[in-house]
mmCIF file of C-alpha atoms and ligand atoms in Angstrom:
data_model
loop_
_atom_site.group_PDB
_atom_site.id
_atom_site.type_symbol
_atom_site.label_atom_id
_atom_site.label_comp_id
_atom_site.label_asym_id
_atom_site.label_seq_id
_atom_site.Cartn_x
_atom_site.Cartn_y
_atom_site.Cartn_z
ATOM 1 C CA MET A 26 -19.943 -5.872 10.397
ATOM 2 C CA ASN A 27 -21.436 -2.423 11.725
ATOM 3 C CA LEU A 28 -20.328 -0.487 14.657
ATOM 4 C CA ARG A 29 -22.748 2.271 15.848
ATOM 5 C CA GLU A 30 -23.168 4.581 18.705
ATOM 6 C CA ASN A 31 -23.194 2.516 21.572
ATOM 7 C CA SER A 32 -20.774 -0.156 20.444
ATOM 8 C CA ARG A 33 -17.958 -1.863 21.845
ATOM 9 C CA GLY A 34 -14.373 -3.617 21.291
ATOM 10 C CA GLU A 35 -11.196 -3.472 19.549
ATOM 11 C CA ASP A 36 -12.711 -2.979 16.508
ATOM 12 C CA VAL A 37 -13.755 0.492 17.727
ATOM 13 C CA LYS A 38 -10.938 0.252 19.094
ATOM 14 C CA THR A 39 -9.616 0.781 15.490
ATOM 15 C CA VAL A 40 -11.593 2.552 14.531
ATOM 16 C CA GLN A 41 -10.068 5.892 17.064
ATOM 17 C CA GLU A 42 -6.656 4.982 16.694
ATOM 18 C CA ILE A 43 -7.419 5.722 12.727
ATOM 19 C CA LEU A 44 -9.757 8.440 13.527
ATOM 20 C CA LYS A 45 -7.511 9.846 15.888
ATOM 21 C CA GLN A 46 -4.097 9.531 13.319
ATOM 22 C CA LEU A 47 -6.014 11.672 10.805
ATOM 23 C CA GLY A 48 -6.879 13.890 12.974
ATOM 24 C CA PHE A 49 -10.588 14.109 14.124
ATOM 25 C CA LYS A 50 -10.211 14.291 17.602
ATOM 26 C CA PRO A 51 -12.831 10.741 18.512
ATOM 27 C CA GLY A 52 -12.480 11.198 21.972
ATOM 28 C CA GLY A 53 -10.325 8.714 23.790
ATOM 29 C CA VAL A 54 -9.148 5.292 22.309
ATOM 30 C CA ASP A 55 -11.253 3.529 24.375
ATOM 31 C CA GLY A 56 -13.251 1.195 22.087
ATOM 32 C CA TRP A 57 -16.288 2.580 23.135
ATOM 33 C CA TYR A 58 -18.487 3.587 20.584
ATOM 34 C CA GLY A 59 -19.400 7.051 22.081
ATOM 35 C CA GLU A 60 -20.855 10.185 20.528
ATOM 36 C CA LYS A 61 -17.637 11.776 19.667
ATOM 37 C CA THR A 62 -16.191 9.390 18.281
ATOM 38 C CA GLU A 63 -19.523 8.906 15.671
ATOM 39 C CA ALA A 64 -19.458 12.766 15.093
ATOM 40 C CA ALA A 65 -15.196 12.720 14.524
ATOM 41 C CA VAL A 66 -17.001 8.948 11.572
ATOM 42 C CA ILE A 67 -19.328 11.364 11.057
ATOM 43 C CA ARG A 68 -16.245 14.718 9.854
ATOM 44 C CA PHE A 69 -14.788 11.714 8.374
ATOM 45 C CA GLN A 70 -17.555 10.804 5.860
ATOM 46 C CA GLU A 71 -18.493 13.880 4.599
ATOM 47 C CA GLN A 72 -14.774 14.447 3.462
ATOM 48 C CA HIS A 73 -14.029 11.421 1.989
ATOM 49 C CA HIS A 74 -17.706 11.664 -0.016
ATOM 50 C CA LEU A 75 -19.775 8.708 2.136
ATOM 51 C CA TYR A 76 -23.139 8.732 3.375
ATOM 52 C CA ALA A 77 -22.395 10.723 6.511
ATOM 53 C CA ASP A 78 -24.548 8.552 8.671
ATOM 54 C CA GLY A 79 -22.739 7.919 11.800
ATOM 55 C CA ILE A 80 -22.013 4.048 11.160
ATOM 56 C CA VAL A 81 -18.886 2.488 10.167
ATOM 57 C CA GLY A 82 -19.712 -0.152 7.251
ATOM 58 C CA SER A 83 -17.772 -2.238 4.911
ATOM 59 C CA ASN A 84 -17.734 1.083 2.572
ATOM 60 C CA THR A 85 -16.216 3.632 5.780
ATOM 61 C CA TRP A 86 -13.808 1.115 7.320
ATOM 62 C CA ARG A 87 -12.383 0.917 3.698
ATOM 63 C CA GLU A 88 -11.168 4.319 2.974
ATOM 64 C CA LEU A 89 -10.791 4.884 7.047
ATOM 65 C CA HIS A 90 -8.128 2.254 5.796
ATOM 66 C CA GLN A 91 -7.302 3.191 2.674
ATOM 67 C CA ALA A 92 -6.386 7.302 4.057
ATOM 68 C CA LEU A 93 -4.479 5.525 7.331
ATOM 69 C CA HIS A 94 -2.338 3.755 4.632
ATOM 70 C CA ILE A 95 -2.396 7.187 2.230
ATOM 71 C CA HIS A 96 -1.386 9.247 5.701
ATOM 72 C CA ILE A 97 1.623 6.893 6.454
ATOM 73 C CA GLU A 98 2.816 7.586 3.683
ATOM 74 C CA GLU A 99 3.037 11.081 3.360
ATOM 75 C CA GLN A 100 4.538 10.989 6.634
ATOM 76 C CA ILE A 101 6.814 8.588 5.357
ATOM 77 C CA ASN A 102 7.281 9.555 1.047
ATOM 78 C CA PRO A 103 7.042 13.576 0.587
ATOM 79 C CA GLN A 104 6.378 13.573 -3.451
ATOM 80 C CA VAL A 105 3.270 12.332 -1.938
ATOM 81 C CA GLU A 106 0.992 14.886 -3.006
ATOM 82 C CA ASN A 107 -3.056 14.725 -1.908
ATOM 83 C CA GLY A 108 -2.862 11.101 -1.347
ATOM 84 C CA TYR A 109 -0.948 10.766 -4.237
ATOM 85 C CA GLN A 110 2.867 9.536 -6.237
ATOM 86 C CA THR A 111 3.840 12.782 -8.706
ATOM 87 C CA GLU A 112 6.240 10.695 -9.379
ATOM 88 C CA LEU A 113 5.117 7.812 -11.576
ATOM 89 C CA MET A 114 7.470 4.336 -11.295
ATOM 90 C CA ASP A 115 9.030 3.894 -15.331
ATOM 91 C CA TRP A 116 7.502 0.907 -17.974
ATOM 92 C CA LYS A 117 11.290 -0.677 -18.940
ATOM 93 C CA ARG A 118 11.123 -3.036 -22.229
ATOM 94 C CA VAL A 119 13.377 -6.148 -20.869
ATOM 95 C CA PRO A 120 14.251 -9.134 -23.726
ATOM 96 C CA ALA A 121 12.461 -12.054 -23.954
ATOM 97 C CA ASP A 122 13.180 -15.469 -25.834
ATOM 98 C CA LYS A 123 11.220 -15.582 -28.769
ATOM 99 C CA TYR A 124 9.509 -19.310 -29.552
ATOM 100 C CA ARG A 125 6.766 -19.492 -32.204
ATOM 101 C CA ASP A 126 4.160 -17.521 -31.247
ATOM 102 C CA GLY A 127 5.658 -15.662 -27.943
ATOM 103 C CA TYR A 128 6.981 -12.425 -27.943
ATOM 104 C CA ASP A 129 11.084 -11.444 -28.048
ATOM 105 C CA ARG A 130 9.815 -8.929 -25.764
ATOM 106 C CA PHE A 131 7.523 -7.360 -22.519
ATOM 107 C CA PHE A 132 6.465 -3.935 -20.625
ATOM 108 C CA LEU A 133 6.938 -4.990 -16.298
ATOM 109 C CA ARG A 134 8.068 -1.723 -14.067
ATOM 110 C CA GLN A 135 10.682 -0.402 -13.448
ATOM 111 C CA ASP A 136 11.564 -2.783 -9.867
ATOM 112 C CA ALA A 137 9.509 -5.664 -11.681
ATOM 113 C CA ALA A 138 12.015 -5.089 -14.448
ATOM 114 C CA GLU A 139 15.392 -5.793 -13.092
ATOM 115 C CA ALA A 140 14.161 -8.606 -10.748
ATOM 116 C CA TYR A 141 13.666 -9.910 -14.215
ATOM 117 C CA MET A 142 16.333 -9.238 -15.800
ATOM 118 C CA ARG A 143 18.320 -11.306 -12.762
ATOM 119 C CA VAL A 144 16.192 -14.208 -12.586
ATOM 120 C CA ARG A 145 16.775 -14.255 -17.257
ATOM 121 C CA GLU A 146 20.585 -13.634 -16.145
ATOM 122 C CA ARG A 147 21.125 -17.330 -14.609
ATOM 123 C CA VAL A 148 18.658 -18.770 -17.449
ATOM 124 C CA ILE A 149 20.914 -17.728 -20.139
ATOM 125 C CA GLU A 150 24.124 -18.334 -18.563
ATOM 126 C CA ALA A 151 22.194 -22.527 -18.068
ATOM 127 C CA GLY A 152 21.612 -22.447 -21.880
ATOM 128 C CA GLY A 153 17.695 -21.476 -20.596
ATOM 129 C CA LYS A 154 15.184 -19.533 -22.587
ATOM 130 C CA LEU A 155 11.847 -17.377 -21.081
ATOM 131 C CA THR A 156 9.523 -16.800 -23.090
ATOM 132 C CA SER A 157 6.518 -14.381 -23.081
ATOM 133 C CA SER A 158 2.988 -13.819 -23.770
ATOM 134 C CA GLY A 159 3.241 -10.165 -22.979
ATOM 135 C CA ALA A 160 3.077 -8.803 -19.564
ATOM 136 C CA ARG A 161 1.075 -5.108 -19.610
ATOM 137 C CA ARG A 162 -2.216 -5.144 -19.544
ATOM 138 C CA SER A 163 -4.096 -2.368 -21.237
ATOM 139 C CA LEU A 164 -6.003 -0.736 -18.980
ATOM 140 C CA ASN A 165 -9.201 -0.695 -21.224
ATOM 141 C CA ALA A 166 -9.039 -4.355 -21.833
ATOM 142 C CA ALA A 167 -12.239 -5.631 -20.981
ATOM 143 C CA VAL A 168 -12.513 -8.043 -17.811
ATOM 144 C CA SER A 169 -13.631 -11.328 -18.868
ATOM 145 C CA ALA A 170 -14.275 -15.426 -16.684
ATOM 146 C CA SER A 171 -10.627 -15.271 -17.023
ATOM 147 C CA ARG A 172 -9.087 -12.624 -16.707
ATOM 148 C CA SER A 173 -8.795 -10.988 -13.483
ATOM 149 C CA ALA A 174 -10.485 -7.883 -12.709
ATOM 150 C CA THR A 175 -7.602 -6.127 -10.180
ATOM 151 C CA SER A 176 -4.162 -8.504 -11.999
ATOM 152 C CA PHE A 177 -1.353 -8.066 -11.195
ATOM 153 C CA HIS A 178 -0.320 -7.479 -14.977
ATOM 154 C CA TYR A 179 -2.158 -4.269 -14.400
ATOM 155 C CA THR A 180 0.198 -2.614 -12.261
ATOM 156 C CA GLY A 181 3.653 -3.701 -14.610
ATOM 157 C CA ARG A 182 3.949 -6.339 -11.499
ATOM 158 C CA ALA A 183 3.490 -9.503 -13.684
ATOM 159 C CA LEU A 184 4.572 -11.934 -16.576
ATOM 160 C CA ASP A 185 3.734 -14.700 -18.689
ATOM 161 C CA LEU A 186 5.871 -16.972 -19.978
ATOM 162 C CA PHE A 187 4.261 -17.850 -23.323
ATOM 163 C CA VAL A 188 1.312 -20.464 -22.926
ATOM 164 C CA GLY A 189 1.695 -23.202 -25.411
ATOM 165 C CA SER A 190 6.173 -23.024 -24.168
ATOM 166 C CA ALA A 191 5.368 -26.585 -21.917
ATOM 167 C CA MET A 192 3.153 -28.877 -20.923
ATOM 168 C CA GLU A 193 2.812 -29.379 -24.819
ATOM 169 C CA ASN A 194 5.724 -31.330 -25.254
ATOM 170 C CA ARG A 195 7.536 -33.243 -22.977
ATOM 171 C CA ASN A 196 10.906 -34.069 -23.458
ATOM 172 C CA ARG A 197 11.043 -31.192 -25.838
ATOM 173 C CA ASP A 198 8.614 -27.413 -24.506
ATOM 174 C CA PRO A 199 11.651 -25.201 -23.509
ATOM 175 C CA PHE A 200 9.617 -25.742 -19.247
ATOM 176 C CA VAL A 201 8.072 -28.985 -17.802
ATOM 177 C CA VAL A 202 5.879 -28.779 -15.175
ATOM 178 C CA ALA A 203 4.722 -30.599 -12.039
ATOM 179 C CA ALA A 204 2.578 -31.026 -9.867
ATOM 180 C CA ASP A 205 3.043 -29.494 -6.554
ATOM 181 C CA GLY A 206 0.791 -29.238 -3.885
ATOM 182 C CA ASP A 207 -2.346 -27.639 -3.739
ATOM 183 C CA ARG A 208 -3.075 -26.436 -7.562
ATOM 184 C CA CYS A 209 -0.154 -25.138 -7.132
ATOM 185 C CA TRP A 210 3.035 -25.711 -10.567
ATOM 186 C CA ARG A 211 6.582 -26.404 -9.870
ATOM 187 C CA VAL A 212 8.862 -25.421 -13.512
ATOM 188 C CA TYR A 213 11.057 -26.159 -14.556
ATOM 189 C CA VAL A 214 13.223 -24.589 -17.854
ATOM 190 C CA ARG A 215 15.406 -27.269 -20.329
ATOM 191 C CA ALA A 216 19.305 -25.926 -19.786
ATOM 192 C CA GLU A 217 22.191 -27.324 -20.447
ATOM 193 C CA GLY A 218 23.610 -26.181 -17.706
ATOM 194 C CA GLY A 219 20.814 -26.891 -15.071
ATOM 195 C CA GLU A 220 21.458 -30.022 -12.436
ATOM 196 C CA SER A 221 20.019 -33.545 -13.573
ATOM 197 C CA MET A 222 16.857 -34.328 -12.619
ATOM 198 C CA LYS A 223 13.685 -36.727 -12.671
ATOM 199 C CA ILE A 224 10.680 -34.627 -13.138
ATOM 200 C CA GLU A 225 6.792 -36.218 -13.173
ATOM 201 C CA ALA A 226 5.351 -34.025 -16.071
ATOM 202 C CA VAL A 227 1.906 -33.542 -16.361
ATOM 203 C CA THR A 228 0.759 -31.471 -19.961
ATOM 204 C CA TYR A 229 -2.719 -30.011 -21.316
ATOM 205 C CA GLY A 230 -3.438 -33.715 -22.538
ATOM 206 C CA SER A 231 -2.676 -35.463 -19.089
ATOM 207 C CA ARG A 232 -3.326 -32.754 -16.500
ATOM 208 C CA ASN A 233 -4.150 -34.870 -13.205
ATOM 209 C CA GLN A 234 -1.666 -37.629 -14.001
ATOM 210 C CA GLY A 235 2.561 -36.421 -14.651
ATOM 211 C CA ARG A 236 5.085 -38.912 -16.528
ATOM 212 C CA LEU A 237 8.074 -39.080 -15.548
ATOM 213 C CA ILE A 238 10.341 -37.480 -18.081
ATOM 214 C CA SER A 239 14.972 -36.734 -16.810
ATOM 215 C CA GLY A 240 17.571 -33.985 -18.598
ATOM 216 C CA ARG A 241 18.943 -31.268 -16.809
ATOM 217 C CA PHE A 242 16.385 -28.435 -15.972
ATOM 218 C CA ILE A 243 16.831 -25.150 -13.659
ATOM 219 C CA ASP A 244 14.515 -25.345 -10.693
ATOM 220 C CA LEU A 245 13.170 -21.854 -12.743
ATOM 221 C CA THR A 246 9.916 -21.296 -9.355
ATOM 222 C CA ALA A 247 11.648 -21.290 -7.307
ATOM 223 C CA LEU A 248 15.006 -18.759 -9.347
ATOM 224 C CA PHE A 249 11.689 -16.391 -9.060
ATOM 225 C CA GLU A 250 10.850 -16.789 -6.171
ATOM 226 C CA THR A 251 14.889 -15.606 -4.977
ATOM 227 C CA GLN A 252 13.063 -12.711 -6.419
ATOM 228 C CA GLY A 253 10.112 -11.668 -5.435
ATOM 229 C CA PHE A 254 8.049 -13.097 -7.725
ATOM 230 C CA LYS A 255 5.703 -15.964 -6.432
ATOM 231 C CA ARG A 256 2.909 -18.205 -8.694
ATOM 232 C CA ILE A 257 -0.282 -18.155 -8.987
ATOM 233 C CA ARG A 258 -3.310 -21.636 -8.075
ATOM 234 C CA ALA A 259 -4.551 -23.230 -11.040
ATOM 235 C CA ARG A 260 -7.926 -22.889 -11.450
ATOM 236 C CA ARG A 261 -9.816 -25.826 -9.954
ATOM 237 C CA SER A 262 -11.574 -26.010 -13.379
ATOM 238 C CA PHE A 263 -8.215 -27.134 -15.257
ATOM 239 C CA PHE A 264 -8.678 -30.422 -13.586
ATOM 240 C CA THR A 265 -11.447 -31.845 -14.338
ATOM 241 C CA GLY A 266 -11.115 -30.901 -18.305
ATOM 242 C CA GLY A 267 -12.147 -27.004 -18.095
ATOM 243 C CA SER A 268 -9.502 -24.386 -20.885
ATOM 244 C CA TRP A 269 -5.840 -25.321 -20.876
ATOM 245 C CA LEU A 270 -6.341 -20.939 -19.783
ATOM 246 C CA GLY A 271 -7.190 -22.492 -15.935
ATOM 247 C CA ALA A 272 -3.699 -23.450 -15.986
ATOM 248 C CA GLU A 273 -1.888 -20.422 -15.018
ATOM 249 C CA TRP A 274 1.782 -21.953 -14.895
ATOM 250 C CA TRP A 275 3.431 -19.726 -16.481
ATOM 251 C CA HIS A 276 1.980 -16.954 -14.530
ATOM 252 C CA PHE A 277 4.910 -15.239 -11.624
ATOM 253 C CA GLN A 278 4.101 -12.149 -9.939
ATOM 254 C CA TYR A 279 6.051 -9.579 -7.658
ATOM 255 C CA GLU A 280 4.906 -9.099 -4.927
ATOM 256 C CA ASN A 281 7.920 -7.572 -3.611
ATOM 257 C CA GLY A 282 7.225 -4.332 -1.271
ATOM 258 C CA LEU A 283 3.426 -5.511 -1.034
ATOM 259 C CA GLU A 284 2.626 -5.718 2.465
ATOM 260 C CA LYS A 285 -0.550 -7.993 3.682
ATOM 261 C CA GLY A 286 -3.545 -6.190 4.654
ATOM 262 C CA VAL A 287 -1.811 -2.421 3.807
ATOM 263 C CA SER A 288 -1.608 -2.425 0.436
ATOM 264 C CA THR A 289 -4.362 -1.204 -2.493
ATOM 265 C CA PHE A 290 -4.112 -2.473 -6.159
ATOM 266 C CA GLY A 291 -5.245 1.233 -6.512
ATOM 267 C CA ASP A 292 -2.364 2.252 -4.794
ATOM 268 C CA GLU A 293 -0.209 0.223 -6.355
ATOM 269 C CA LEU A 294 -1.240 1.847 -10.015
ATOM 270 C CA LEU A 295 -0.747 5.134 -8.659
ATOM 271 C CA LYS A 296 2.370 4.748 -9.304
ATOM 272 C CA VAL A 297 2.624 3.411 -12.925
ATOM 273 C CA TYR A 298 -0.317 5.519 -14.351
ATOM 274 C CA THR A 299 -1.469 10.127 -12.879
ATOM 275 C CA GLU A 300 -5.549 9.684 -11.428
ATOM 276 C CA LYS A 301 -6.445 11.395 -14.901
ATOM 277 C CA GLN A 302 -5.348 8.479 -17.397
ATOM 278 C CA ILE A 303 -6.758 6.146 -14.547
ATOM 279 C CA ARG A 304 -9.841 7.526 -13.063
ATOM 280 C CA ARG A 305 -12.137 6.286 -16.147
ATOM 281 C CA THR A 306 -10.880 2.929 -16.707
ATOM 282 C CA PRO A 307 -12.529 -0.387 -16.214
ATOM 283 C CA VAL A 308 -10.299 -1.426 -13.752
ATOM 284 C CA TRP A 309 -10.346 2.105 -10.950
ATOM 285 C CA GLN A 310 -13.489 0.373 -9.481
ATOM 286 C CA TYR A 311 -11.691 -2.216 -7.595
ATOM 287 C CA ARG A 312 -9.128 0.414 -6.682
ATOM 288 C CA THR A 313 -9.825 0.228 -2.539
ATOM 289 C CA ARG A 314 -8.891 -3.994 -3.172
ATOM 290 C CA ILE A 315 -6.569 -4.209 -0.282
ATOM 291 C CA PHE A 316 -3.731 -7.240 -0.986
ATOM 292 C CA GLY A 317 -4.172 -10.368 1.219
ATOM 293 C CA VAL A 318 -7.636 -9.956 1.878
ATOM 294 C CA ASN A 319 -9.397 -9.362 -1.321
ATOM 295 C CA TRP A 320 -6.997 -8.844 -3.480
ATOM 296 C CA PHE A 321 -4.767 -11.186 -5.128
HETATM 297 ZN ZN1 ZN B 2 -0.854 -13.294 -15.725
#
C-alpha cells in the first residue's frame, strides 16, 4: 500500500483520523490526501525516525497504528511513560506433574499463571495429571524452523505439556489426542473422576488414522478454553510424515486481553521485560507484529 498526495479513500481517512488523535493536525478527516495531510505525515515520520517522504507505505502505516495504540493505552493507564509500561507483570512459578523427562514446574506471567492454576485445580481434583515441557523461552534462544520468532512463549503466555505424554501409547499416556477439524486437536486428560468416553485417539505412529479407545477423561482443550487458553494448529508437514515436533498438541496459549488488529508482540514483551532487557535480543525486531494480522 502507498498513500500519497491526491490519494483518496477510506485508508486516507484512517490515516487522517490517527494523525488527528495523535495531535499532528492533518486538516479535515475527509479521505483526501491534501497538502496538510502530507505535511502531518512528514512530521509524524520525522518524529518516529522513519524515512520522511510524506508517503504512507507499510512501515508508516504500521507505526501509525502502533503509536495510536500506545496513545490510547497512555490515556487508560497512567503508569505508562514514554509509551512503555514502567511496572512489569511478575513471572510466576507454577507446579506441573513430572512425567518421564518432563518438568515439575515452569514459569508463566502472572495472569496466565493464575488461569493455569484454575485449570490445574480441576484436573488434579479429578485425579488427572498436567505435565510440562516448559513454558518460558529465553529471549536469546535461536529462532529456527520449529520455533516461531514471535512465539507466545517469549511473552509468558504459552505452555507446553510434556511432548512425550501423549500420542505414544493410547492406553497409558496421561493424555489422548483426537483430530478435531482442520489440523486441530482435542486433548483429553485421563482421569478417574472424568467422564466415561470413547475417543478416536491418534499416535505419532498413526497420525492420520485414529483408533477408538474408551475410558474416563476430561476434555482438556475445552477446560483450557474456559480460562482463556487456545490451542494452535499442527504443522501441515506433520500429516505427511514430517517431524513429530510439528504435532503441537501440547501447546496452549493464553489470549485473554489481546485485541485482534491492535495488540502487538512488542507490547506483550514489554509487559514482562524492560525495553533495556529486550532491545538487543533477536526477537525485538518482530515487535511490530500485530495480533491476528501477522502475529498468531
Ligand atoms: Zn509451545
